[in-house]
């Protein structure tokens, strides 16, 4: 089994067995001895796989998964996921997450926050990235360059006239205040313009992972000189244009953002490469 296939199999086991069955005892068998986390547990938070297993056990004790779908994107030593999980009691997690693997085990992850209904997953002050968290970039494809230029030109440089170079006539948006809403390109431009009306964005840091027509981006930038956004975002392409995006939450220090409860993703928003545990 090659590296990409091995890594994908590890993440299938992570979700199918460990999370779907709430079996935290599997963590030391799937994660490396040291697991570096840039997520809701903290920024640059290194812990042993045993420590993480204990933490997961506390969070999933007496939990039952009633609906679960996810998609995996694998490239090089990385696997990204877009997922939606519901527990009994109307508890829901929505996420875009990145993992780095060594020898088939997870050794690093990025998840600044989750959407859904569970405050446990919302971004917190202790999870703000301190610098240096974004991994080195892989060689870029034309679609990855499209994502980079979309974030740079439309957001950082605030050039609304450039959006037609990056986004299709319509885009489906699953983000912090919309779930499954289809917008025209102009409607999406208006949403971005409203966000930038009180913000100046600079210093884009970006890593991207790609498979088929999907890209997962891990990014951070500065806002108004003294604030910060940390985010993991997914994009779906039709040809060379973005036609769908997932952004469940934004971490960082911009206290003008709504940090929760975020919009809940409805059934059917996860891309076609999907897995659902049997009832």
Short mmCIF file of C-alpha atoms in Angstrom, two decimals:
data_model
loop_
_atom_site.label_atom_id
_atom_site.label_comp_id
_atom_site.label_asym_id
_atom_site.label_seq_id
_atom_site.Cartn_x
_atom_site.Cartn_y
_atom_site.Cartn_z
CA UNK A 1 0.00 0.00 0.00
CA UNK A 2 1.50 3.35 -0.99
CA UNK A 3 1.76 6.32 1.39
CA UNK A 4 -1.44 8.06 0.25
CA UNK A 5 -3.45 4.83 0.42
CA UNK A 6 -1.97 3.98 3.83
CA UNK A 7 -2.77 7.42 5.18
CA UNK A 8 -6.29 7.31 3.83
CA UNK A 9 -6.82 3.90 5.46
CA UNK A 10 -5.59 5.31 8.79
CA UNK A 11 -8.16 8.11 8.64
CA UNK A 12 -10.91 5.71 7.66
CA UNK A 13 -10.11 3.72 10.77
CA UNK A 14 -9.99 6.96 12.80
CA UNK A 15 -13.52 7.89 11.78
CA UNK A 16 -15.16 4.49 11.16
CA UNK A 17 -13.95 2.81 14.33
CA UNK A 18 -12.67 5.35 16.83
CA UNK A 19 -15.25 8.13 16.34
CA UNK A 20 -18.27 6.31 14.94
CA UNK A 21 -18.08 3.73 17.73
CA UNK A 22 -16.74 6.19 20.37
CA UNK A 23 -13.83 3.80 21.03
CA UNK A 24 -11.11 6.09 22.44
CA UNK A 25 -8.96 3.07 23.25
CA UNK A 26 -7.96 2.96 19.59
CA UNK A 27 -6.22 6.37 19.71
CA UNK A 28 -2.72 5.07 20.64
CA UNK A 29 -2.96 2.59 17.74
CA UNK A 30 -3.80 5.31 15.21
CA UNK A 31 -1.93 8.40 16.45
CA UNK A 32 1.83 8.70 16.86
CA UNK A 33 3.39 8.73 20.29
CA UNK A 34 3.56 12.53 20.12
CA UNK A 35 0.50 14.20 18.60
CA UNK A 36 0.94 17.93 17.87
CA UNK A 37 -2.39 19.75 17.86
CA UNK A 38 -3.29 23.18 16.47
CA UNK A 39 -6.93 22.92 17.39
CA UNK A 40 -9.58 23.48 20.02
CA UNK A 41 -7.30 21.91 22.65
CA UNK A 42 -4.71 24.65 22.14
CA UNK A 43 -2.11 26.13 19.78
CA UNK A 44 1.06 24.05 19.26
CA UNK A 45 -0.30 21.67 21.89
CA UNK A 46 1.83 18.51 21.96
CA UNK A 47 0.47 15.51 23.86
CA UNK A 48 1.01 11.80 23.89
CA UNK A 49 -1.49 9.61 22.09
CA UNK A 50 -2.45 8.16 25.48
CA UNK A 51 -3.23 11.64 26.83
CA UNK A 52 -5.33 12.42 23.79
CA UNK A 53 -7.16 9.12 24.10
CA UNK A 54 -8.04 9.97 27.69
CA UNK A 55 -9.34 13.38 26.62
CA UNK A 56 -11.44 11.88 23.82
CA UNK A 57 -12.81 9.33 26.28
CA UNK A 58 -14.09 12.11 28.53
CA UNK A 59 -15.78 13.82 25.58
CA UNK A 60 -17.46 10.70 24.21
CA UNK A 61 -18.44 8.84 27.40
CA UNK A 62 -22.06 7.70 27.14
CA UNK A 63 -22.30 9.22 23.64
CA UNK A 64 -24.08 7.54 20.73
CA UNK A 65 -23.49 8.62 17.14
CA UNK A 66 -26.78 8.76 15.23
CA UNK A 67 -25.63 10.31 11.92
CA UNK A 68 -22.13 10.64 10.50
CA UNK A 69 -20.79 11.55 7.07
CA UNK A 70 -17.34 12.61 5.95
CA UNK A 71 -15.13 13.04 2.90
CA UNK A 72 -11.35 12.49 2.76
CA UNK A 73 -8.83 14.33 0.58
CA UNK A 74 -5.36 12.77 0.57
CA UNK A 75 -2.10 14.10 -0.90
CA UNK A 76 1.54 13.49 0.02
CA UNK A 77 1.78 12.98 3.83
CA UNK A 78 -1.49 14.81 4.53
CA UNK A 79 -5.17 13.91 4.73
CA UNK A 80 -7.96 16.46 5.00
CA UNK A 81 -11.56 15.83 5.96
CA UNK A 82 -14.93 17.54 5.62
CA UNK A 83 -17.35 16.07 8.13
CA UNK A 84 -20.66 16.21 9.95
CA UNK A 85 -21.47 14.19 13.07
CA UNK A 86 -24.62 14.09 15.18
CA UNK A 87 -24.95 12.54 18.63
CA UNK A 88 -28.04 11.69 20.60
CA UNK A 89 -29.41 14.76 22.33
CA UNK A 90 -29.23 17.04 19.26
CA UNK A 91 -25.47 17.57 19.60
CA UNK A 92 -23.79 18.28 16.25
CA UNK A 93 -20.23 18.83 15.01
CA UNK A 94 -19.39 20.24 11.55
CA UNK A 95 -15.73 20.53 10.53
CA UNK A 96 -12.94 20.92 7.99
CA UNK A 97 -9.73 19.41 9.39
CA UNK A 98 -6.19 18.60 8.26
CA UNK A 99 -3.89 15.81 9.45
CA UNK A 100 -0.20 15.10 8.83
CA UNK A 101 0.95 11.48 9.05
CA UNK A 102 4.25 9.69 9.50
CA UNK A 103 4.57 5.93 8.96
CA UNK A 104 0.81 5.64 8.69
CA UNK A 105 0.09 7.34 12.03
CA UNK A 106 -1.32 10.78 12.70
CA UNK A 107 1.29 13.10 14.21
CA UNK A 108 -0.16 16.60 13.67
CA UNK A 109 -3.58 18.18 13.12
CA UNK A 110 -5.20 21.55 12.41
CA UNK A 111 -8.76 22.40 13.53
CA UNK A 112 -9.24 25.97 14.85
CA UNK A 113 -12.87 25.28 15.66
CA UNK A 114 -16.02 23.44 14.65
CA UNK A 115 -19.49 24.50 13.66
CA UNK A 116 -22.66 22.84 14.84
CA UNK A 117 -24.37 23.08 18.21
CA UNK A 118 -21.71 21.97 20.71
CA UNK A 119 -19.86 24.82 22.49
CA UNK A 120 -17.05 22.32 23.15
CA UNK A 121 -16.03 22.74 19.51
CA UNK A 122 -16.27 26.52 19.21
CA UNK A 123 -12.97 28.47 18.90
CA UNK A 124 -11.49 29.60 22.21
CA UNK A 125 -8.79 32.03 23.31
CA UNK A 126 -6.35 29.21 24.08
CA UNK A 127 -6.57 27.88 20.51
CA UNK A 128 -5.31 31.04 18.75
CA UNK A 129 -2.35 30.17 16.54
CA UNK A 130 0.82 31.84 17.71
CA UNK A 131 2.78 31.78 14.43
CA UNK A 132 4.57 29.01 12.61
CA UNK A 133 1.60 26.63 12.66
CA UNK A 134 0.98 26.69 8.91
CA UNK A 135 2.96 23.84 7.28
CA UNK A 136 5.30 24.36 4.30
CA UNK A 137 3.45 24.57 1.00
CA UNK A 138 3.34 21.66 -1.42
CA UNK A 139 3.90 22.31 -5.16
CA UNK A 140 0.84 24.18 -6.41
CA UNK A 141 -1.58 23.11 -9.11
CA UNK A 142 -3.53 25.62 -11.21
CA UNK A 143 -6.56 25.16 -8.93
CA UNK A 144 -4.50 25.74 -5.82
CA UNK A 145 -3.15 28.91 -7.41
CA UNK A 146 -6.78 29.92 -8.00
CA UNK A 147 -7.53 29.52 -4.27
CA UNK A 148 -4.39 31.44 -3.31
CA UNK A 149 -5.20 34.29 -5.68
CA UNK A 150 -8.85 34.33 -4.55
CA UNK A 151 -7.79 34.78 -0.93
CA UNK A 152 -5.03 37.24 -1.82
CA UNK A 153 -6.72 39.41 -4.44
CA UNK A 154 -10.33 39.41 -3.24
CA UNK A 155 -9.68 39.38 0.51
CA UNK A 156 -6.21 40.76 1.21
CA UNK A 157 -6.02 43.22 -1.71
CA UNK A 158 -9.82 43.86 -1.61
CA UNK A 159 -10.31 43.85 -5.36
CA UNK A 160 -13.99 42.98 -6.00
CA UNK A 161 -13.52 43.15 -9.76
CA UNK A 162 -11.31 40.04 -9.69
CA UNK A 163 -13.91 37.58 -8.35
CA UNK A 164 -15.04 36.37 -11.79
CA UNK A 165 -11.54 34.94 -12.28
CA UNK A 166 -11.98 32.59 -9.33
CA UNK A 167 -15.68 31.87 -8.69
CA UNK A 168 -18.39 30.40 -10.91
CA UNK A 169 -21.64 32.11 -11.84
CA UNK A 170 -23.11 30.48 -8.71
CA UNK A 171 -21.50 29.23 -5.51
CA UNK A 172 -22.96 27.08 -2.73
CA UNK A 173 -21.84 28.32 0.70
CA UNK A 174 -21.66 26.34 3.96
CA UNK A 175 -20.08 28.72 6.46
CA UNK A 176 -20.50 30.36 9.85
CA UNK A 177 -23.88 31.90 9.02
CA UNK A 178 -25.11 30.02 5.95
CA UNK A 179 -25.79 26.34 5.34
CA UNK A 180 -26.33 25.16 1.79
CA UNK A 181 -27.20 28.60 0.43
CA UNK A 182 -26.65 29.12 -3.30
CA UNK A 183 -25.45 32.62 -4.14
CA UNK A 184 -24.80 34.33 -7.42
CA UNK A 185 -21.25 35.52 -7.94
CA UNK A 186 -22.41 39.06 -7.25
CA UNK A 187 -24.24 37.93 -4.11
CA UNK A 188 -21.07 36.26 -2.87
CA UNK A 189 -19.09 39.38 -3.70
CA UNK A 190 -21.53 41.39 -1.60
CA UNK A 191 -21.00 39.02 1.36
CA UNK A 192 -17.23 39.47 1.14
CA UNK A 193 -17.59 43.24 0.77
CA UNK A 194 -19.66 43.36 3.96
CA UNK A 195 -16.95 41.44 5.84
CA UNK A 196 -14.25 43.78 4.52
CA UNK A 197 -16.20 46.97 5.23
CA UNK A 198 -14.64 47.16 8.70
CA UNK A 199 -11.53 45.04 8.13
CA UNK A 200 -8.15 45.37 6.47
CA UNK A 201 -6.58 41.95 5.85
CA UNK A 202 -2.84 41.29 5.52
CA UNK A 203 -0.12 38.64 5.81
CA UNK A 204 -1.84 35.60 4.30
CA UNK A 205 -0.28 32.30 5.40
CA UNK A 206 -1.60 29.32 3.47
CA UNK A 207 -1.26 25.56 3.01
CA UNK A 208 -3.37 23.58 0.54
CA UNK A 209 -4.20 19.94 -0.10
CA UNK A 210 -5.90 18.72 -3.26
CA UNK A 211 -7.59 15.62 -4.62
CA UNK A 212 -9.90 15.40 -7.62
CA UNK A 213 -12.03 18.56 -7.59
CA UNK A 214 -11.61 19.36 -3.88
CA UNK A 215 -9.08 21.55 -2.06
CA UNK A 216 -8.65 21.99 1.68
CA UNK A 217 -6.84 25.14 2.81
CA UNK A 218 -5.30 25.85 6.21
CA UNK A 219 -4.82 29.58 6.56
CA UNK A 220 -4.17 32.48 8.89
CA UNK A 221 -4.08 36.24 8.34
CA UNK A 222 -3.94 39.49 10.26
CA UNK A 223 -6.96 41.80 10.54
CA UNK A 224 -6.74 45.55 11.22
CA UNK A 225 -3.15 45.16 12.36
CA UNK A 226 -3.86 43.62 15.75
CA UNK A 227 -6.44 40.88 15.17
CA UNK A 228 -6.18 37.47 13.57
CA UNK A 229 -8.23 34.86 11.71
CA UNK A 230 -7.25 31.17 11.78
CA UNK A 231 -9.32 28.90 9.55
CA UNK A 232 -9.61 25.64 7.67
CA UNK A 233 -11.72 25.96 4.53
CA UNK A 234 -12.67 23.58 1.73
CA UNK A 235 -13.42 24.40 -1.90
CA UNK A 236 -15.04 22.41 -4.70
CA UNK A 237 -14.23 23.21 -8.31
CA UNK A 238 -16.11 22.87 -11.55
CA UNK A 239 -13.42 23.19 -14.18
CA UNK A 240 -11.15 25.98 -13.00
CA UNK A 241 -13.71 27.91 -10.94
CA UNK A 242 -14.83 27.56 -7.31
CA UNK A 243 -18.49 26.52 -7.08
CA UNK A 244 -18.84 25.41 -3.44
CA UNK A 245 -17.14 26.17 -0.14
CA UNK A 246 -17.18 24.93 3.47
CA UNK A 247 -16.04 27.16 6.36
CA UNK A 248 -17.65 25.95 9.62
CA UNK A 249 -15.81 28.30 12.01
CA UNK A 250 -13.06 30.91 12.27
CA UNK A 251 -10.59 30.96 15.14
CA UNK A 252 -8.28 33.78 16.11
CA UNK A 253 -8.77 37.04 17.98
CA UNK A 254 -11.30 38.98 15.89
CA UNK A 255 -13.99 39.45 18.53
CA UNK A 256 -16.42 40.92 15.98
CA UNK A 257 -16.96 37.41 14.61
CA UNK A 258 -19.92 35.38 15.77
CA UNK A 259 -18.32 32.45 17.58
CA UNK A 260 -21.43 30.38 18.13
CA UNK A 261 -23.69 28.72 17.93
CA UNK A 262 -22.75 28.48 14.27
CA UNK A 263 -25.05 27.48 11.45
CA UNK A 264 -25.76 23.77 11.41
CA UNK A 265 -24.97 21.89 8.25
CA UNK A 266 -28.04 19.97 7.03
CA UNK A 267 -27.97 16.44 5.69
CA UNK A 268 -26.34 16.14 2.29
CA UNK A 269 -23.71 18.91 2.44
CA UNK A 270 -20.70 16.56 2.55
CA UNK A 271 -19.18 15.83 -0.91
CA UNK A 272 -19.84 12.58 -2.68
CA UNK A 273 -16.87 10.64 -1.29
CA UNK A 274 -18.91 9.87 1.76
CA UNK A 275 -19.15 7.27 4.48
CA UNK A 276 -22.09 6.62 6.80
CA UNK A 277 -21.88 4.08 9.63
CA UNK A 278 -24.61 1.48 9.54
CA UNK A 279 -27.28 1.94 12.25
#
